[in-house]
mmCIF file of C-alpha atoms in Angstrom:
data_model
loop_
_atom_site.group_PDB
_atom_site.id
_atom_site.type_symbol
_atom_site.label_atom_id
_atom_site.label_comp_id
_atom_site.label_asym_id
_atom_site.label_seq_id
_atom_site.Cartn_x
_atom_site.Cartn_y
_atom_site.Cartn_z
ATOM 1 C CA GLY N 30 -0.691 -6.530 9.191
ATOM 2 C CA ILE N 31 -1.365 -2.887 9.805
ATOM 3 C CA GLU N 32 1.782 -1.888 7.687
ATOM 4 C CA CYS N 33 0.506 -4.277 4.746
ATOM 5 C CA PHE N 34 -3.110 -2.917 5.059
ATOM 6 C CA SER N 35 -1.818 0.569 5.181
ATOM 7 C CA SER N 36 -0.380 0.071 1.419
ATOM 8 C CA MET N 37 -3.130 -2.242 0.275
ATOM 9 C CA ILE N 38 -5.768 0.439 0.395
ATOM 10 C CA PHE N 39 -3.896 2.309 -2.395
ATOM 11 C CA ILE N 40 -3.678 -0.739 -4.718
ATOM 12 C CA ILE N 41 -7.102 -1.003 -6.188
ATOM 13 C CA PRO N 42 -7.261 2.261 -7.643
ATOM 14 C CA VAL N 43 -3.717 1.921 -8.808
ATOM 15 C CA VAL N 44 -4.276 -1.314 -10.598
ATOM 16 C CA PHE N 45 -7.557 0.049 -11.902
ATOM 17 C CA ILE N 46 -5.993 3.001 -13.490
ATOM 18 C CA LEU N 47 -3.087 0.844 -15.070
ATOM 19 C CA GLN N 48 -5.195 -1.840 -16.460
ATOM 20 C CA TYR N 49 -8.198 -0.087 -17.711
ATOM 21 C CA ILE N 50 -6.952 3.356 -18.455
ATOM 22 C CA VAL N 51 -2.916 3.165 -19.066
ATOM 23 C CA PHE N 52 -2.693 -0.220 -20.715
ATOM 24 C CA LYS N 53 -6.429 -0.416 -21.826
ATOM 25 C CA GLN N 54 -6.635 -4.100 -20.773
ATOM 26 C CA HIS N 55 -10.560 -4.655 -20.034
ATOM 27 C CA ASN N 56 -9.787 -7.908 -18.647
ATOM 28 C CA PHE N 57 -11.383 -8.429 -15.055
ATOM 29 C CA ASN N 58 -9.364 -11.855 -14.378
ATOM 30 C CA LYS N 59 -6.281 -9.847 -15.316
ATOM 31 C CA PHE N 60 -7.136 -7.156 -12.976
ATOM 32 C CA ILE N 61 -7.634 -9.727 -10.088
ATOM 33 C CA ALA N 62 -4.300 -11.414 -11.003
ATOM 34 C CA VAL N 63 -2.408 -8.120 -11.133
ATOM 35 C CA PHE N 64 -3.828 -7.082 -7.841
ATOM 36 C CA ILE N 65 -2.728 -10.342 -6.222
ATOM 37 C CA PHE N 66 0.648 -9.630 -7.470
ATOM 38 C CA ALA N 67 0.748 -6.177 -6.352
ATOM 39 C CA CYS N 68 -0.389 -7.270 -2.793
ATOM 40 C CA TYR N 69 2.534 -9.949 -2.835
ATOM 41 C CA LEU N 70 4.955 -7.223 -3.565
ATOM 42 C CA ILE N 71 3.468 -5.134 -0.580
ATOM 43 C CA ALA N 72 4.035 -8.087 1.854
ATOM 44 C CA VAL N 73 7.765 -8.681 0.356
ATOM 45 C CA PHE N 74 8.445 -5.149 1.177
ATOM 46 C CA SER N 75 6.717 -5.388 4.626
ATOM 47 C CA VAL N 76 8.774 -8.371 5.369
ATOM 48 C CA THR N 77 12.146 -7.393 4.222
ATOM 49 C CA GLY N 78 11.576 -3.920 6.010
ATOM 50 C CA THR N 79 12.179 -1.703 3.113
ATOM 51 C CA PRO N 80 12.558 1.945 4.436
ATOM 52 C CA THR N 81 10.011 4.897 4.259
ATOM 53 C CA PHE N 82 10.811 8.466 4.189
ATOM 54 C CA GLN N 83 10.035 8.684 7.958
ATOM 55 C CA THR N 84 12.465 5.808 8.905
ATOM 56 C CA LEU N 85 15.602 6.699 6.812
ATOM 57 C CA LYS N 86 18.959 5.843 8.824
ATOM 58 C CA LEU N 87 22.194 5.178 7.334
ATOM 59 C CA ASN N 88 23.484 1.605 8.388
ATOM 60 C CA PHE N 89 26.567 0.658 6.587
ATOM 61 C CA SER N 90 26.360 -2.966 7.485
ATOM 62 C CA PHE N 91 27.435 -5.355 4.909
ATOM 63 C CA ASN N 92 28.237 -9.098 4.267
ATOM 64 C CA PHE N 93 29.935 -9.648 0.869
ATOM 65 C CA VAL N 94 31.215 -13.194 1.786
ATOM 66 C CA PRO N 95 28.784 -15.962 0.943
ATOM 67 C CA LEU N 96 28.155 -18.546 3.641
ATOM 68 C CA ILE N 97 30.051 -17.039 6.200
ATOM 69 C CA ASP N 98 27.100 -16.576 8.876
ATOM 70 C CA ILE N 99 26.524 -20.175 8.849
ATOM 71 C CA LEU N 100 29.629 -20.694 10.886
ATOM 72 C CA ASN N 101 28.334 -18.280 13.472
ATOM 73 C CA SER N 102 24.631 -19.612 13.621
ATOM 74 C CA PRO N 103 23.739 -22.670 11.730
ATOM 75 C CA ILE N 104 20.337 -22.921 12.718
ATOM 76 C CA SER N 105 19.280 -19.216 12.439
ATOM 77 C CA TYR N 106 21.105 -19.257 8.979
ATOM 78 C CA ILE N 107 19.416 -22.312 7.611
ATOM 79 C CA ILE N 108 15.753 -20.941 8.777
ATOM 80 C CA ASN N 109 16.591 -17.663 7.353
ATOM 81 C CA THR N 110 17.720 -19.287 4.173
ATOM 82 C CA VAL N 111 14.483 -21.270 3.896
ATOM 83 C CA LEU N 112 12.395 -18.225 4.463
ATOM 84 C CA ASN N 113 14.058 -16.222 1.944
ATOM 85 C CA ILE N 114 13.533 -19.108 -0.834
ATOM 86 C CA PHE N 115 9.754 -19.228 0.248
ATOM 87 C CA LEU N 116 9.545 -15.489 0.134
ATOM 88 C CA PHE N 117 10.541 -15.189 -3.600
ATOM 89 C CA MET N 118 8.989 -18.285 -4.959
ATOM 90 C CA PRO N 119 5.573 -16.697 -5.584
ATOM 91 C CA MET N 120 7.363 -14.109 -7.940
ATOM 92 C CA GLY N 121 8.691 -17.047 -9.970
ATOM 93 C CA PHE N 122 5.357 -18.453 -10.203
ATOM 94 C CA LEU N 123 3.204 -15.322 -10.477
ATOM 95 C CA LEU N 124 5.168 -13.318 -13.412
ATOM 96 C CA PRO N 125 4.863 -16.019 -15.833
ATOM 97 C CA SER N 126 1.220 -16.919 -15.045
ATOM 98 C CA ILE N 127 0.325 -13.349 -15.583
ATOM 99 C CA TRP N 128 2.654 -12.219 -18.123
ATOM 100 C CA GLN N 129 3.650 -14.517 -20.932
ATOM 101 C CA GLU N 130 6.703 -12.364 -21.855
ATOM 102 C CA TYR N 131 8.311 -13.726 -18.618
ATOM 103 C CA ARG N 132 8.077 -17.339 -19.229
ATOM 104 C CA SER N 133 11.879 -17.726 -19.461
ATOM 105 C CA ILE N 134 14.013 -18.838 -16.643
ATOM 106 C CA LYS N 135 16.725 -16.392 -17.521
ATOM 107 C CA LYS N 136 14.317 -13.369 -16.980
ATOM 108 C CA ILE N 137 13.046 -14.760 -13.723
ATOM 109 C CA ALA N 138 16.440 -15.247 -12.428
ATOM 110 C CA PHE N 139 17.281 -11.670 -13.655
ATOM 111 C CA ILE N 140 14.255 -10.099 -12.144
ATOM 112 C CA GLY N 141 14.555 -12.079 -8.790
ATOM 113 C CA PHE N 142 18.095 -10.891 -8.447
ATOM 114 C CA ALA N 143 17.320 -7.516 -9.709
ATOM 115 C CA MET N 144 14.603 -6.906 -7.259
ATOM 116 C CA SER N 145 16.427 -8.394 -4.448
ATOM 117 C CA THR N 146 19.420 -6.112 -5.220
ATOM 118 C CA ILE N 147 17.208 -3.129 -4.906
ATOM 119 C CA ILE N 148 15.800 -4.362 -1.639
ATOM 120 C CA GLU N 149 19.275 -4.973 -0.236
ATOM 121 C CA ILE N 150 20.589 -1.566 -1.278
ATOM 122 C CA SER N 151 17.419 0.134 0.215
ATOM 123 C CA GLN N 152 18.313 -1.721 3.630
ATOM 124 C CA ILE N 153 21.472 0.649 3.858
ATOM 125 C CA PHE N 154 18.944 3.055 4.902
ATOM 126 C CA THR N 155 17.303 0.836 7.525
ATOM 127 C CA PHE N 156 18.350 -1.302 10.695
ATOM 128 C CA ARG N 157 18.992 -4.377 8.771
ATOM 129 C CA ALA N 158 22.236 -5.562 7.236
ATOM 130 C CA THR N 159 23.000 -5.692 3.303
ATOM 131 C CA ASP N 160 23.819 -9.348 2.736
ATOM 132 C CA VAL N 161 25.065 -11.221 -0.417
ATOM 133 C CA ASP N 162 23.473 -14.393 0.873
ATOM 134 C CA ASP N 163 19.916 -12.766 0.604
ATOM 135 C CA LEU N 164 20.602 -12.241 -2.918
ATOM 136 C CA ILE N 165 21.569 -15.681 -3.902
ATOM 137 C CA THR N 166 18.649 -17.282 -1.891
ATOM 138 C CA ASN N 167 16.045 -14.889 -3.327
ATOM 139 C CA THR N 168 17.110 -15.393 -6.671
ATOM 140 C CA LEU N 169 17.009 -19.196 -6.094
ATOM 141 C CA GLY N 170 13.545 -18.905 -4.788
ATOM 142 C CA ALA N 171 12.249 -17.017 -7.911
ATOM 143 C CA VAL N 172 13.914 -19.858 -10.084
ATOM 144 C CA LEU N 173 12.279 -22.619 -7.879
ATOM 145 C CA GLY N 174 8.872 -20.910 -8.064
ATOM 146 C CA TYR N 175 9.312 -20.816 -11.936
ATOM 147 C CA CYS N 176 10.212 -24.470 -12.128
ATOM 148 C CA ILE N 177 7.140 -25.305 -10.170
ATOM 149 C CA GLY N 178 4.880 -23.217 -12.299
ATOM 150 C CA LYS N 179 6.479 -24.732 -15.285
ATOM 151 C CA ILE N 180 5.368 -28.270 -14.062
ATOM 152 C CA ILE N 181 1.747 -26.976 -13.601
ATOM 153 C CA SER N 182 1.899 -24.922 -16.957
ATOM 154 C CA PHE N 183 1.660 -21.632 -14.887
ATOM 155 C CA LYS N 184 -2.018 -22.131 -14.391
ATOM 156 C CA LEU N 185 -3.957 -19.805 -12.031
ATOM 157 C CA PRO N 186 -7.268 -20.372 -10.476
ATOM 158 C CA LEU N 187 -8.382 -17.558 -12.777
ATOM 159 C CA LYS N 188 -8.213 -17.837 -16.528
ATOM 160 C CA ILE N 189 -6.530 -15.010 -18.139
ATOM 161 C CA SER N 190 -7.286 -15.195 -21.862
ATOM 162 C CA ALA N 191 -4.023 -15.967 -23.764
ATOM 163 C CA THR N 192 -5.316 -14.521 -27.090
ATOM 164 C CA ASP N 193 -5.538 -10.926 -26.020
ATOM 165 C CA LYS N 194 -2.687 -9.374 -27.742
ATOM 166 C CA ASN N 195 -2.208 -6.691 -24.983
ATOM 167 C CA ILE N 196 -2.022 -9.154 -21.996
ATOM 168 C CA SER N 197 1.596 -9.291 -22.298
ATOM 169 C CA ILE N 198 3.326 -5.931 -21.909
ATOM 170 C CA LYS N 199 7.022 -6.083 -21.322
ATOM 171 C CA TYR N 200 7.427 -3.405 -18.802
ATOM 172 C CA GLU N 201 3.997 -3.779 -16.842
ATOM 173 C CA PRO N 202 5.319 -5.702 -13.752
ATOM 174 C CA ILE N 203 8.252 -3.350 -13.474
ATOM 175 C CA ILE N 204 5.915 -0.231 -13.498
ATOM 176 C CA ILE N 205 3.909 -1.835 -10.839
ATOM 177 C CA PHE N 206 6.953 -2.710 -8.755
ATOM 178 C CA VAL N 207 8.140 0.718 -8.910
ATOM 179 C CA ILE N 208 4.839 2.385 -8.024
ATOM 180 C CA ILE N 209 4.273 -0.211 -5.150
ATOM 181 C CA PHE N 210 7.772 0.678 -3.808
ATOM 182 C CA LEU N 211 6.737 4.537 -3.831
ATOM 183 C CA ILE N 212 3.381 3.673 -2.170
ATOM 184 C CA SER N 213 5.200 1.869 0.673
ATOM 185 C CA PHE N 214 8.071 4.714 0.974
ATOM 186 C CA PHE N 215 5.875 7.873 0.875
ATOM 187 C CA LEU N 216 2.148 6.945 1.567
ATOM 188 C CA GLN N 217 1.981 3.952 3.757
ATOM 189 C CA PRO N 218 3.625 5.744 6.800
ATOM 190 C CA PHE N 219 0.691 8.245 7.184
ATOM 191 C CA VAL N 220 -2.060 5.640 6.998
ATOM 192 C CA SER N 221 -0.278 3.213 9.341
ATOM 193 C CA ASN N 222 0.561 6.053 11.934
ATOM 194 C CA THR N 223 -3.090 7.165 11.823
ATOM 195 C CA ILE N 224 -4.102 3.472 12.286
ATOM 196 C CA TRP N 225 -1.668 2.995 15.205
ATOM 197 C CA ASP N 226 -2.881 6.127 16.940
ATOM 198 C CA ILE N 227 -6.468 4.790 16.920
ATOM 199 C CA VAL N 228 -5.264 1.369 18.118
ATOM 200 C CA LEU N 229 -3.093 2.628 20.860
ATOM 201 C CA SER N 230 -5.595 4.917 22.156
ATOM 202 C CA SER N 231 -8.531 2.650 22.116
ATOM 203 C CA GLN N 232 -10.234 1.256 25.213
ATOM 204 C CA LEU N 233 -9.291 -2.234 24.095
ATOM 205 C CA TYR N 234 -5.687 -1.612 23.969
ATOM 206 C CA GLU N 235 -5.968 -0.266 27.421
ATOM 207 C CA ILE N 236 -7.775 -3.551 28.606
ATOM 208 C CA ILE N 237 -5.155 -5.905 26.862
ATOM 209 C CA LYS N 238 -2.174 -3.717 28.241
#
């Protein structure tokens, strides 16, 4: 929670600048929707353990053989597979809901695969292993999210105007992805370390400990 919050405090100004100044989209509903998407990306980076500049550590641990881990620990493998699928399902739903440009299963599959690839490559610099099964299940999750979204016509609780000519900007979600990744890498450690110092030095922590 602290790790996610440490990145989220930067999201509101970033999304505001992108929406109202860079892309000139004066649509409050779109602002809220993009904010939700950005928060989702932060959660993904937090859960998958993407590195920060303070935690860089080379770890050449790879698995290029699909399904090999199911032989070693079937239950853990199934649980991990299900969690990976659920983790990327919101992406398959949110992208087409916010940007009409991405209402294509091929684009969603590509973006799901590309984003998962970036995360897996970044895990070379963490304590986690780079696993081909994660690429497969993450991409599958994005595709399933797209299929569910298509059934309900990609409707969000917020009504985003479909008549706004500027609402579908081809590279907007990619730009957001890069910015959120950079925030998580460079800025999040400073805030999270400060919060942890406050928490660990508080009397409440001493009582709980």
